[in-house]
Coordinates of C-alpha atoms in Angstrom, one line a residue:
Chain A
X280 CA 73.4 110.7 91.1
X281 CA 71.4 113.4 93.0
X282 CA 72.1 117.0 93.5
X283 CA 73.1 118.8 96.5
X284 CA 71.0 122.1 97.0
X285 CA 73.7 124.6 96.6
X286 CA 74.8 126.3 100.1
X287 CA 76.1 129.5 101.1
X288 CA 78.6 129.0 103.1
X289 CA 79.7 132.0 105.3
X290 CA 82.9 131.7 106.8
X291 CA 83.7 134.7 108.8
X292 CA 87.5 135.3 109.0
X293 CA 88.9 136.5 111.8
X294 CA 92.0 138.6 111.9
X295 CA 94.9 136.5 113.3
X296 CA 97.3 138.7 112.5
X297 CA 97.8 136.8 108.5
X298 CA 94.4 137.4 107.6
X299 CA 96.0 139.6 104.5
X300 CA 96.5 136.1 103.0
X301 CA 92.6 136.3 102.0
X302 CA 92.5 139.6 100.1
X303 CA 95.4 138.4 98.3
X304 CA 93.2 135.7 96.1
X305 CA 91.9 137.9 94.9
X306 CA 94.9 138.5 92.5
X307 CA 94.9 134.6 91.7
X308 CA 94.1 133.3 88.2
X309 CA 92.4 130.5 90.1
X310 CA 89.8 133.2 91.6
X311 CA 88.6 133.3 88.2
X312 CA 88.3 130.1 87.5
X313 CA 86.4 130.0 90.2
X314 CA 83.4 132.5 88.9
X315 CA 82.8 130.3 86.0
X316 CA 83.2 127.1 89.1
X317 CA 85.9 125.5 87.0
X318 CA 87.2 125.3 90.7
X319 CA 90.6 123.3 90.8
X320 CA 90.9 123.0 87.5
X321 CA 93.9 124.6 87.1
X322 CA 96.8 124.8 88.7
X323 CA 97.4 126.3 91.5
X324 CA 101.2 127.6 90.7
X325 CA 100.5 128.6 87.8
X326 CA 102.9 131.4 88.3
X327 CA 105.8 128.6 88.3
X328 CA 104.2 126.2 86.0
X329 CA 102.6 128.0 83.4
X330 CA 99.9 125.1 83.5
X331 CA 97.5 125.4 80.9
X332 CA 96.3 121.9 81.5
X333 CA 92.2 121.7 81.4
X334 CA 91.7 118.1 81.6
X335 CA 90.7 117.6 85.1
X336 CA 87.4 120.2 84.9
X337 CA 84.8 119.9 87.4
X338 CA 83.2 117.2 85.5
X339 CA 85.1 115.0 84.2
X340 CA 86.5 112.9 87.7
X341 CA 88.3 109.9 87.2
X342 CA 87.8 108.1 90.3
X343 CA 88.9 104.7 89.0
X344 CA 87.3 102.0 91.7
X345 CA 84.0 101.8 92.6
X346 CA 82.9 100.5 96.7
X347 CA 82.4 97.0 97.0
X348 CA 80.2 97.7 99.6
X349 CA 76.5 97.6 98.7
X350 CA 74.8 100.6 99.0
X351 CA 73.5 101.1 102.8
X352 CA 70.8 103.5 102.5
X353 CA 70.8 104.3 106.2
X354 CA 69.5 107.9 106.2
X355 CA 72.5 109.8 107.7
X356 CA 72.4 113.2 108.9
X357 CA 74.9 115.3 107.2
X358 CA 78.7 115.5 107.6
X359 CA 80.5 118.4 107.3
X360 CA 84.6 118.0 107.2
X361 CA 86.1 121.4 107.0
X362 CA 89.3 121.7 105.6
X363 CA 90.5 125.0 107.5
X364 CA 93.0 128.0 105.9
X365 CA 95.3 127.8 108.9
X366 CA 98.2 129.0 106.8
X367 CA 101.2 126.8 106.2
X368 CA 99.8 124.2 108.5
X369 CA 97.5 121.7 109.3
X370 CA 93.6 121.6 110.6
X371 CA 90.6 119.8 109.8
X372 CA 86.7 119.6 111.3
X373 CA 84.4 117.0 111.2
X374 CA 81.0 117.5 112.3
X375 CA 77.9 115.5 112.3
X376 CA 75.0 114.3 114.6
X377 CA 72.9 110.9 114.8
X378 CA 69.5 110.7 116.4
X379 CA 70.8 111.1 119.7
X380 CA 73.9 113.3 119.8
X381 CA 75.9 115.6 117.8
X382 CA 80.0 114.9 117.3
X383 CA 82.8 117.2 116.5
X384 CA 86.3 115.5 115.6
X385 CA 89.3 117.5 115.0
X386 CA 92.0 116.1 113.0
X387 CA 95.5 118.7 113.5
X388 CA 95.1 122.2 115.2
X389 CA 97.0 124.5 113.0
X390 CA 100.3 126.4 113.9
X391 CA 101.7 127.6 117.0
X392 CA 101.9 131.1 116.3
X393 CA 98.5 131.9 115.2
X394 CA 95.0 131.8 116.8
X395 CA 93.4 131.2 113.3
X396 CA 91.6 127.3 114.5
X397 CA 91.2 128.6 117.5
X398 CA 88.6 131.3 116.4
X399 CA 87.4 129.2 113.3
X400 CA 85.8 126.7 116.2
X401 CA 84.4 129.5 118.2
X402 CA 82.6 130.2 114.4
X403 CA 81.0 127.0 114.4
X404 CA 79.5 127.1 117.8
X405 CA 81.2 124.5 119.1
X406 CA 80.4 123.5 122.7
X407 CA 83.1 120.2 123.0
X408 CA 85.1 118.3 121.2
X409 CA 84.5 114.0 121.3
X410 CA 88.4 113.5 119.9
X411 CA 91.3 115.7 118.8
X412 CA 93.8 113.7 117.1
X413 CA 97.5 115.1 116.1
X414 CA 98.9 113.1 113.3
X415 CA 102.7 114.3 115.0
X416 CA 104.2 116.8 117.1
X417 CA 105.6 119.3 114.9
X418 CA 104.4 122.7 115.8
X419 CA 102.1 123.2 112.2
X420 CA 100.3 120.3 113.6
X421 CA 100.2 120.1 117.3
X422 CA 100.1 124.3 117.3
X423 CA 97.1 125.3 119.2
X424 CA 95.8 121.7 120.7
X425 CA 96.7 123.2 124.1
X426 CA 94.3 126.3 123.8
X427 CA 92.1 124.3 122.2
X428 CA 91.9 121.7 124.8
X429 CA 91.9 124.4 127.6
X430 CA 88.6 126.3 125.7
X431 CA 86.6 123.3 124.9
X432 CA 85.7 119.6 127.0
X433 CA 87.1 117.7 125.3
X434 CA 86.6 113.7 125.3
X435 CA 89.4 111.9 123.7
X436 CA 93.2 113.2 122.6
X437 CA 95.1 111.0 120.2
X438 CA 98.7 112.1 119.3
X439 CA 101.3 109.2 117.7
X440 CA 103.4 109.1 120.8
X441 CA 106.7 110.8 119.4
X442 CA 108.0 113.3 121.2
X443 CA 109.1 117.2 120.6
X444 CA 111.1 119.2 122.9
X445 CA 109.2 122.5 122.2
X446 CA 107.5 124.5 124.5
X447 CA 104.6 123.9 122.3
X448 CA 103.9 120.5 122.3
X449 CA 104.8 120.4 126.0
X450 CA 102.1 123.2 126.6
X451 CA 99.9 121.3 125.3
X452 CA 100.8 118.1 126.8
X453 CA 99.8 120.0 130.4
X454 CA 96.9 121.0 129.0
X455 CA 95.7 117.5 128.0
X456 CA 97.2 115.8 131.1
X457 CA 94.6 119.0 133.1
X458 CA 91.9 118.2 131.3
X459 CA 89.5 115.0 131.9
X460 CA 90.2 114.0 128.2
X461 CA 91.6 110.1 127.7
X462 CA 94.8 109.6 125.8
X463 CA 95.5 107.1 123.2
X464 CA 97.8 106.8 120.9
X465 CA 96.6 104.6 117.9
X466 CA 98.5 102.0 115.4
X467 CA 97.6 100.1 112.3
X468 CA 95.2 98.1 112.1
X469 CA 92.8 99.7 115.2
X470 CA 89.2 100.4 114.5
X471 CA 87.2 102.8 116.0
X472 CA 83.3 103.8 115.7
X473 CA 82.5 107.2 117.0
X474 CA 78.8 107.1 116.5
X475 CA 78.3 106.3 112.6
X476 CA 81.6 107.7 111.8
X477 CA 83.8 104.7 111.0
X478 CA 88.2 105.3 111.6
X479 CA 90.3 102.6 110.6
X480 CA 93.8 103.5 111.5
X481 CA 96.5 102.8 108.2
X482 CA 99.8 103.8 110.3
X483 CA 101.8 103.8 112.0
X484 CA 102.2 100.6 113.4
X485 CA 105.0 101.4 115.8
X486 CA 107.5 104.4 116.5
X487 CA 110.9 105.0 116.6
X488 CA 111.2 109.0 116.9
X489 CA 110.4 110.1 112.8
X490 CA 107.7 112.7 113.9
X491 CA 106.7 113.2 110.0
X492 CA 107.1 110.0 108.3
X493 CA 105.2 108.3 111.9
X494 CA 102.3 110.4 111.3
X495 CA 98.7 108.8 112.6
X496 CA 97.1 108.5 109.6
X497 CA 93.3 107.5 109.4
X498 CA 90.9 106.2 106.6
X499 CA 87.3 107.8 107.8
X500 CA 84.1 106.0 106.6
X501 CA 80.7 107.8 106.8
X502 CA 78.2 105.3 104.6
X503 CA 79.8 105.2 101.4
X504 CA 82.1 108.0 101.4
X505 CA 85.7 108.0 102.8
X506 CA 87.7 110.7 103.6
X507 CA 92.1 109.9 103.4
X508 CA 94.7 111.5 105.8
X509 CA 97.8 111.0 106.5
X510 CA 99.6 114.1 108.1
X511 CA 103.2 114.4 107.0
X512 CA 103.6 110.8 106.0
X513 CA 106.3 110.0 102.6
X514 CA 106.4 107.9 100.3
X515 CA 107.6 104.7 102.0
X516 CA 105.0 105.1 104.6
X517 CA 102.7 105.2 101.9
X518 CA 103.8 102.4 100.4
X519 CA 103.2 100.3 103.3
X520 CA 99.9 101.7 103.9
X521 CA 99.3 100.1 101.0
X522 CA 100.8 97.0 102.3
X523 CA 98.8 96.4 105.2
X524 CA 95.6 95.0 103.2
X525 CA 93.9 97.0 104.0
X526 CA 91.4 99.0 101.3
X527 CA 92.8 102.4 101.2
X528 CA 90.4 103.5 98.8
X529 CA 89.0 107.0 99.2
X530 CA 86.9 109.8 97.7
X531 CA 88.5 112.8 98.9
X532 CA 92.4 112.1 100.0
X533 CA 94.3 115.4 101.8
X534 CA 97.4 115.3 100.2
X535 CA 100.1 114.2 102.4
X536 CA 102.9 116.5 103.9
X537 CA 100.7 119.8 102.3
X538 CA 101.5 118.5 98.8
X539 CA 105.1 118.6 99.1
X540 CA 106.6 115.9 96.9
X541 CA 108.0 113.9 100.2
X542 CA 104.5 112.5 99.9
X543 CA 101.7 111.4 97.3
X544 CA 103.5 108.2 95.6
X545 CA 102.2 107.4 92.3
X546 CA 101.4 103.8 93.6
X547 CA 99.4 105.5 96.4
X548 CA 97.7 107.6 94.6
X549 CA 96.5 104.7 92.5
X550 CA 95.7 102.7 95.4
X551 CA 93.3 105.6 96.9
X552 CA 92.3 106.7 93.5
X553 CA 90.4 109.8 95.1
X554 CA 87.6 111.7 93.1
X555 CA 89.3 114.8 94.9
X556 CA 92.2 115.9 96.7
X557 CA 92.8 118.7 98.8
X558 CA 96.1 120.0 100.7
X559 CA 96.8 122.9 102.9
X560 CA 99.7 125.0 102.3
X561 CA 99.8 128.8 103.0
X562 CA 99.9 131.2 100.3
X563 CA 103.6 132.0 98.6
X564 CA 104.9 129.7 101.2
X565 CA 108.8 129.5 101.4
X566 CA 108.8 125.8 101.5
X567 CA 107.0 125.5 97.7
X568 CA 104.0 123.5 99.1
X569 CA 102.4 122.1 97.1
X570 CA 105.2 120.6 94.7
X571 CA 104.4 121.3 91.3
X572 CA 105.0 117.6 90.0
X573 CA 102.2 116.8 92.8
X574 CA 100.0 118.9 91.4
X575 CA 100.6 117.4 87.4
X576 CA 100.3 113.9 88.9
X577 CA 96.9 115.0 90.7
X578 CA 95.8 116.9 87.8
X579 CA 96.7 114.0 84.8
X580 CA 94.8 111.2 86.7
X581 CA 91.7 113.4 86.5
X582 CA 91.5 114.3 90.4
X583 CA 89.7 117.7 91.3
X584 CA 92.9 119.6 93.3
X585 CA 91.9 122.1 96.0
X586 CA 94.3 123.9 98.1
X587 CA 93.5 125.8 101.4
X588 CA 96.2 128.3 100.0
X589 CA 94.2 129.2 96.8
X590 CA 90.4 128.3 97.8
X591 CA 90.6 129.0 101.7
X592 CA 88.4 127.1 103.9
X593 CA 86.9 124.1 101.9
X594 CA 83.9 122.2 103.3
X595 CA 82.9 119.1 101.8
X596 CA 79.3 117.8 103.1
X597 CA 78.3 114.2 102.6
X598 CA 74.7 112.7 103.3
X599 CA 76.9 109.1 102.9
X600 CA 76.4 108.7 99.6
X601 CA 76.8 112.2 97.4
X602 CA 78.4 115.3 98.7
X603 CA 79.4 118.6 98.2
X604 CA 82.5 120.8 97.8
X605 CA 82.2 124.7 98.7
X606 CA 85.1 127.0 99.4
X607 CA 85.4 130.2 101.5
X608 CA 86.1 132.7 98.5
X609 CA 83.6 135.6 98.2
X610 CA 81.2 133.5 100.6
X611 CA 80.1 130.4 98.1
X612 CA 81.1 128.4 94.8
X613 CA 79.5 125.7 94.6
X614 CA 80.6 123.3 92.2
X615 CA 77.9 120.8 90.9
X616 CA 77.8 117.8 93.7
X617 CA 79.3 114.2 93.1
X618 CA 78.1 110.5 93.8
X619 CA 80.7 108.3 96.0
X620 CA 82.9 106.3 94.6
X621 CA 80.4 103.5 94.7
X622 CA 78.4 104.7 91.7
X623 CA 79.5 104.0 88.6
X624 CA 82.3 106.4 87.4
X625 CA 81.7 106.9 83.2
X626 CA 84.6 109.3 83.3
X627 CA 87.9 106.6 83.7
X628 CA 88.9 107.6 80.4
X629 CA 90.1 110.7 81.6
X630 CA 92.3 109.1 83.8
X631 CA 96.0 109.1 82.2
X632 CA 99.0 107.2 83.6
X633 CA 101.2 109.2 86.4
X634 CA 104.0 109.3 84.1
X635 CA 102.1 110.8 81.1
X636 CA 103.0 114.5 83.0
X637 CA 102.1 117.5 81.2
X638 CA 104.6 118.9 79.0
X639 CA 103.6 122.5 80.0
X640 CA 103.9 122.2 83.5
X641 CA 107.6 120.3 83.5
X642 CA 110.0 123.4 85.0
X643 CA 113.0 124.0 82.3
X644 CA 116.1 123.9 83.8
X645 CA 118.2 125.6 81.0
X646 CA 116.0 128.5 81.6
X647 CA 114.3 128.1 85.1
X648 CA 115.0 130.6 88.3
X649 CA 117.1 129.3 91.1
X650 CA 113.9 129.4 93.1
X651 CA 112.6 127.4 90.6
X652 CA 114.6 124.7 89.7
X653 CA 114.6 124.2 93.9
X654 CA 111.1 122.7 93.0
X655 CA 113.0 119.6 91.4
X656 CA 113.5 116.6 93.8
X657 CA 117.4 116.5 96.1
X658 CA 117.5 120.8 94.2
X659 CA 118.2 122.5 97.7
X660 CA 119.7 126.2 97.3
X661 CA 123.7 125.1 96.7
X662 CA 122.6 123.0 94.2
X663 CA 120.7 125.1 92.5
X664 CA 123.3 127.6 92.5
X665 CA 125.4 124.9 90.8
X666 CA 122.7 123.6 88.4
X667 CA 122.6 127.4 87.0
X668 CA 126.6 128.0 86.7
X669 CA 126.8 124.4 85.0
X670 CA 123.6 126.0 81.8
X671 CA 123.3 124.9 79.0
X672 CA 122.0 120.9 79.1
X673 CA 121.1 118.5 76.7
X674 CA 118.8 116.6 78.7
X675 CA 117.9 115.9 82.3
X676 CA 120.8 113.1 82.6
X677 CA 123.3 116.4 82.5
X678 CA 122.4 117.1 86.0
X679 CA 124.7 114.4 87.2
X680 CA 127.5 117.3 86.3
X681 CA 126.2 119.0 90.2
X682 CA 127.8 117.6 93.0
X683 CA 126.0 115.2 94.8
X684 CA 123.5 114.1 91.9
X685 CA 124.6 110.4 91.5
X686 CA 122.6 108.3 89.2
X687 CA 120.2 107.4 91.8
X688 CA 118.9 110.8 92.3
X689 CA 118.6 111.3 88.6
X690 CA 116.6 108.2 88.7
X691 CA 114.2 110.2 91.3
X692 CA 114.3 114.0 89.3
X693 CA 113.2 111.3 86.4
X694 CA 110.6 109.5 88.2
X695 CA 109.3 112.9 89.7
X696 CA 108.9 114.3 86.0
X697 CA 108.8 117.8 86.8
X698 CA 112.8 118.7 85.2
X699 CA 112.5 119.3 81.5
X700 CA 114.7 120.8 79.1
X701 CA 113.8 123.0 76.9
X702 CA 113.4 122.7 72.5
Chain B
X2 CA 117.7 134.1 123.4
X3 CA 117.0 130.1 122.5
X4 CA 115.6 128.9 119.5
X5 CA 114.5 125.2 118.9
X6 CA 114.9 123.1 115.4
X7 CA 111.4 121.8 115.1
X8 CA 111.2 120.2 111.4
X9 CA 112.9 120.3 108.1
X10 CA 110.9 121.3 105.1
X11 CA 113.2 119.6 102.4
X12 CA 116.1 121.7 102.3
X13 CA 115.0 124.3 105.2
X14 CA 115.2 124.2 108.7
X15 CA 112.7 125.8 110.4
X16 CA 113.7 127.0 113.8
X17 CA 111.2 128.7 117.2
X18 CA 111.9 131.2 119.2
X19 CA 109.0 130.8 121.8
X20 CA 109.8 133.3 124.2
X21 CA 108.9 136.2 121.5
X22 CA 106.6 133.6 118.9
X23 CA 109.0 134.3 116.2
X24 CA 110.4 131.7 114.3
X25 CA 112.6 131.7 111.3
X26 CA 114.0 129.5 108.6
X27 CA 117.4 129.1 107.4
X28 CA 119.2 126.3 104.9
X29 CA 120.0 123.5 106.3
X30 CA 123.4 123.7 105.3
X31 CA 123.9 126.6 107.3
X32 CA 123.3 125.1 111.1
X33 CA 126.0 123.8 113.1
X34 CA 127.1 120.5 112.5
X35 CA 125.3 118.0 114.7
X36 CA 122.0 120.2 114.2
X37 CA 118.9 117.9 114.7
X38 CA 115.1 118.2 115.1
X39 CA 115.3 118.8 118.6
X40 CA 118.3 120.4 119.0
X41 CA 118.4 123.9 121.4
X42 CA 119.8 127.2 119.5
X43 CA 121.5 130.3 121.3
X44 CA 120.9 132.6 119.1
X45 CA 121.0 136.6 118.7
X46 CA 119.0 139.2 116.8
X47 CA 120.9 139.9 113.1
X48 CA 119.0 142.7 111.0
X49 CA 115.6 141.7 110.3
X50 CA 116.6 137.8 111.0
X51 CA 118.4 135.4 113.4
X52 CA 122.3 134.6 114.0
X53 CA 123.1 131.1 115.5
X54 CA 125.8 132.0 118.1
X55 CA 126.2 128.1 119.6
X56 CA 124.0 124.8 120.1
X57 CA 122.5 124.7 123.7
X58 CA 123.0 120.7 124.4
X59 CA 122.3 121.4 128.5
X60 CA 119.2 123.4 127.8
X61 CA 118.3 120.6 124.8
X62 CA 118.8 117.5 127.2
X63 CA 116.2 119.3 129.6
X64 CA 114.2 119.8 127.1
X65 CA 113.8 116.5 125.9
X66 CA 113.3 115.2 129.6
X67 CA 110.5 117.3 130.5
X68 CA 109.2 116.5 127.4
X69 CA 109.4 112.7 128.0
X70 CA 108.3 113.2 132.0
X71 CA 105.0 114.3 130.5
X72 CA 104.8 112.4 128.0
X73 CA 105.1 109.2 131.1
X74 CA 101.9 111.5 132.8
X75 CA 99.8 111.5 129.8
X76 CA 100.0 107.8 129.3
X77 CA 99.6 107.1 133.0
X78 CA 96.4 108.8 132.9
X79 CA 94.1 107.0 130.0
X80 CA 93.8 103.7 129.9
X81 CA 93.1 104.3 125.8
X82 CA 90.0 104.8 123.8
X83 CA 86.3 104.3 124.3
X84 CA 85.5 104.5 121.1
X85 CA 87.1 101.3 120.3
X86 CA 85.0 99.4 117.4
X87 CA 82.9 97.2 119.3

């Protein structure tokens, strides 16, 4: 396994009117973590969860598969796939060059109220974009396509092909249909090559108006390392990602739907078995992105966890074979650099089953807030209201007492793990 | 003013009002029956928040045409990908 040199990474954040969100880390037990680069070790809620959980440090990944592919020592340049802080939203950048050109791919574009990607591309000294994809048209996804489409040439958009009746998305609709870009809008099973960056589309494979769970979701190959996303996609979609043959594996999978626990199936998780996942949520977000049992089933299969609402801007580089993780706080951390999946992983003892979750991160519902127990799967605010009122339980099966809760959902607050009682 | 339901986050709804780039986020339970993604909001100013007064289906169903008349332009205009795996 070889080292990365360590890089300082200088992101310059520019004010967009949120920029507080930055200043706040500092407060974060994560922050740190962080000075001792026992990055993502912890859990990011730890305010909720109490998680005292070490298992997953730095070193110890538990990427379970190893490539089939033999190792194709082709010299590539270096990609860079930037995982951008665009609050409670979406945004990543991929950037890399061959001997002949350079390539910029944007994968979401942040939300609609903020100009935060918009000046994180005028950082990078970008000149034009080769493909902007949307994974759907929700405003934290499709936000600032048209400004960015408007600032930069751009040579491709890709969006699913559902539709939003916001001003938004049809702003930026007008700006693609102005520009000289081609349209496409991709489905399972499609494979593209954009110089030696290989996308292999996983969903969907048709549409029928579901803007979340239809979100275009892409498996990106760059030698040997493979980068997951999948946009707002749930469960089921997951499931039949999973379905369609094709190997889903990945080293570094964005958590679906910013970690909410619509998304990242046990099964899926499994499947991709990921040496690292990351998600973007903003910070204190009113939507409790990322969901805590995400993080415990992330975190008890050995996976390195970064979130854009704790670490900021994280860039992973890859030569094809190793790469790099560095985050935005205080300028650099630069945890110690990690082979692909393809070498052999000496750490799958680490790994423990999805269901094993961590005792000290389960949220108690004899004794947990109302904002709290809203963390726990079909939990909205009535129901919490009534979980409270209907204290004290003998177990998790007591919920049943709440209207609404028929055995079924039980069966998914079980299979979630996070509700606990206390003793 | 108008507001739009863009998305659900589990149990919220999460609802914009373009024409100031404010948006705000209420319970599900608490929009008017029939309430979809999609679906077209009057709405008036209440304290620091929003008050739904009615839903807008005229202003909705307009809307979701213009929407779909560029949506029709867009995929007039490319005849897909070049970067199509060779």
């Amino acid at each position: 396994m070889r080292l990365f040199l360590s890089m300082i990474l200088s992101v310059l954040l520019v004010a967009c009117g949120q920029g507080a969100e930055q200043e706040t880390l500092q407060d974060n037990p994560l922050h740190e973590a962080e000075k001792h680069t026992e990055i993502a070790t912890e859990s990011e809620n730890e305010k909720t969860t109490d998680e005292a959980d070490s298992s997953a440090v730095a070193d110890s990944s538990s990427s379970k598969q190893t490539s089939e592919e033999p190792s194709s020592n082709t010299n590539l340049n270096e990609l860079k796939v930037h995982y951008i802080d665009a609050g409670q939203a979406n945004a990543a950048l991929l950037q890399y060059s061959d001997q002949q050109n350079s390539y910029t791919i944007l994968y979401d574009t942040g939300d609609w109220n903020r100009n935060d990607v918009v000046n994180y591309l005028a950082d990078q000294n970008i000149s034009s974009i080769d493909l902007i994809i949307v994974s759907h048209p929700d405003a934290d996804h499709i936000g600032q396509l048209g400004e960015i489409v408007r600032t930069y040439d751009t040579g491709e958009v890709w969006l699913s092909g559902n539709e939003s009746s916001s001003e938004t998305f049809q702003n930026a609709l007008e700006a693609v249909i102005a520009s000289d870009a081609d349209y496409h809008e991709p489905r399972t099973g499609e494979s593209f090559d954009i110089g030696p960056l290989q996308l292999d589309i996983l969903y969907p494979s048709s549409i029928s108006g579901n803007t979340n769970e239809e979100s275009i979701s892409i498996l990106f190959t760059y030698g040997n390392t493979k980068f997951l996303f999948t946009g707002d996609a749930g469960t089921s979609e997951e499931l039949e990602m999973i379905g369609t043959g094709i190997d889903i594996q990945a080293d570094i999978l964005q958590l679906g739907h910013h970690g909410s626990n619509t998304s990242t199936d046990p099964a899926f998780l499994k499947a991709v078995s990921p040496s690292v996942a990351i998600y973007s949520a903003g910070l204190d977000n009113s939507y409790g992105h990322p969901s805590p049992g995400v993080v415990s089933s992330v975190q008890n299969a050995g996976i390195e966890l970064y979130g854009t609402d704790v670490n900021g801007t994280i860039i992973v580089t890859t030569d094809g074979e190793d790469y790099s993780i560095e985050t935005n706080k205080d300028g650099t951390v630069s945890p110690p650099s990690r082979a692909s999946a393809n070498a052999t992983n000496e750490n799958e003892e680490a790994a423990t089953s999805e269901e094993n979750v961590n005792s000290s991160s389960c949220i108690n519902i004899n004794q947990a807030s109302i904002e709290e127990v809203q963390e726990i799967i079909h939990i909205g605010p009535e129901r919490a209201q009534d979980l409270i009122d209907l204290r004290p339980y003998d177990s998790v099966d007591g919920l049943t007492h709440i209207k609404g809760i028929d055995p079924a959902r039980i069966a998914d607050i079980k299979n979630e793990g996070i509700a606990c009682v206390g003793g | 003013m108008k507001g739009i339901l863009d998305r659900f986050e589990g149990d919220k709804a999460i609802i914009l009002i373009e024409e100031i780039s404010d948006e705000f986020i209420i319970p599900k339970a608490e929009l008017p029956s029939g309430s979809k993604q999609q679906t077209v909001f009057h709405l008036e100013k209440s304290n620091d928040s929003y008050k739904i007064l009615a839903i807008d289906e005229s202003a909705a169903n307009a809307a979701a045409q213009k929407s779909a008349i560029l949506m029709d332009k867009l995929r007039a205009k490319s005849s897909g990908s070049k970067f199509n795996r060779k």
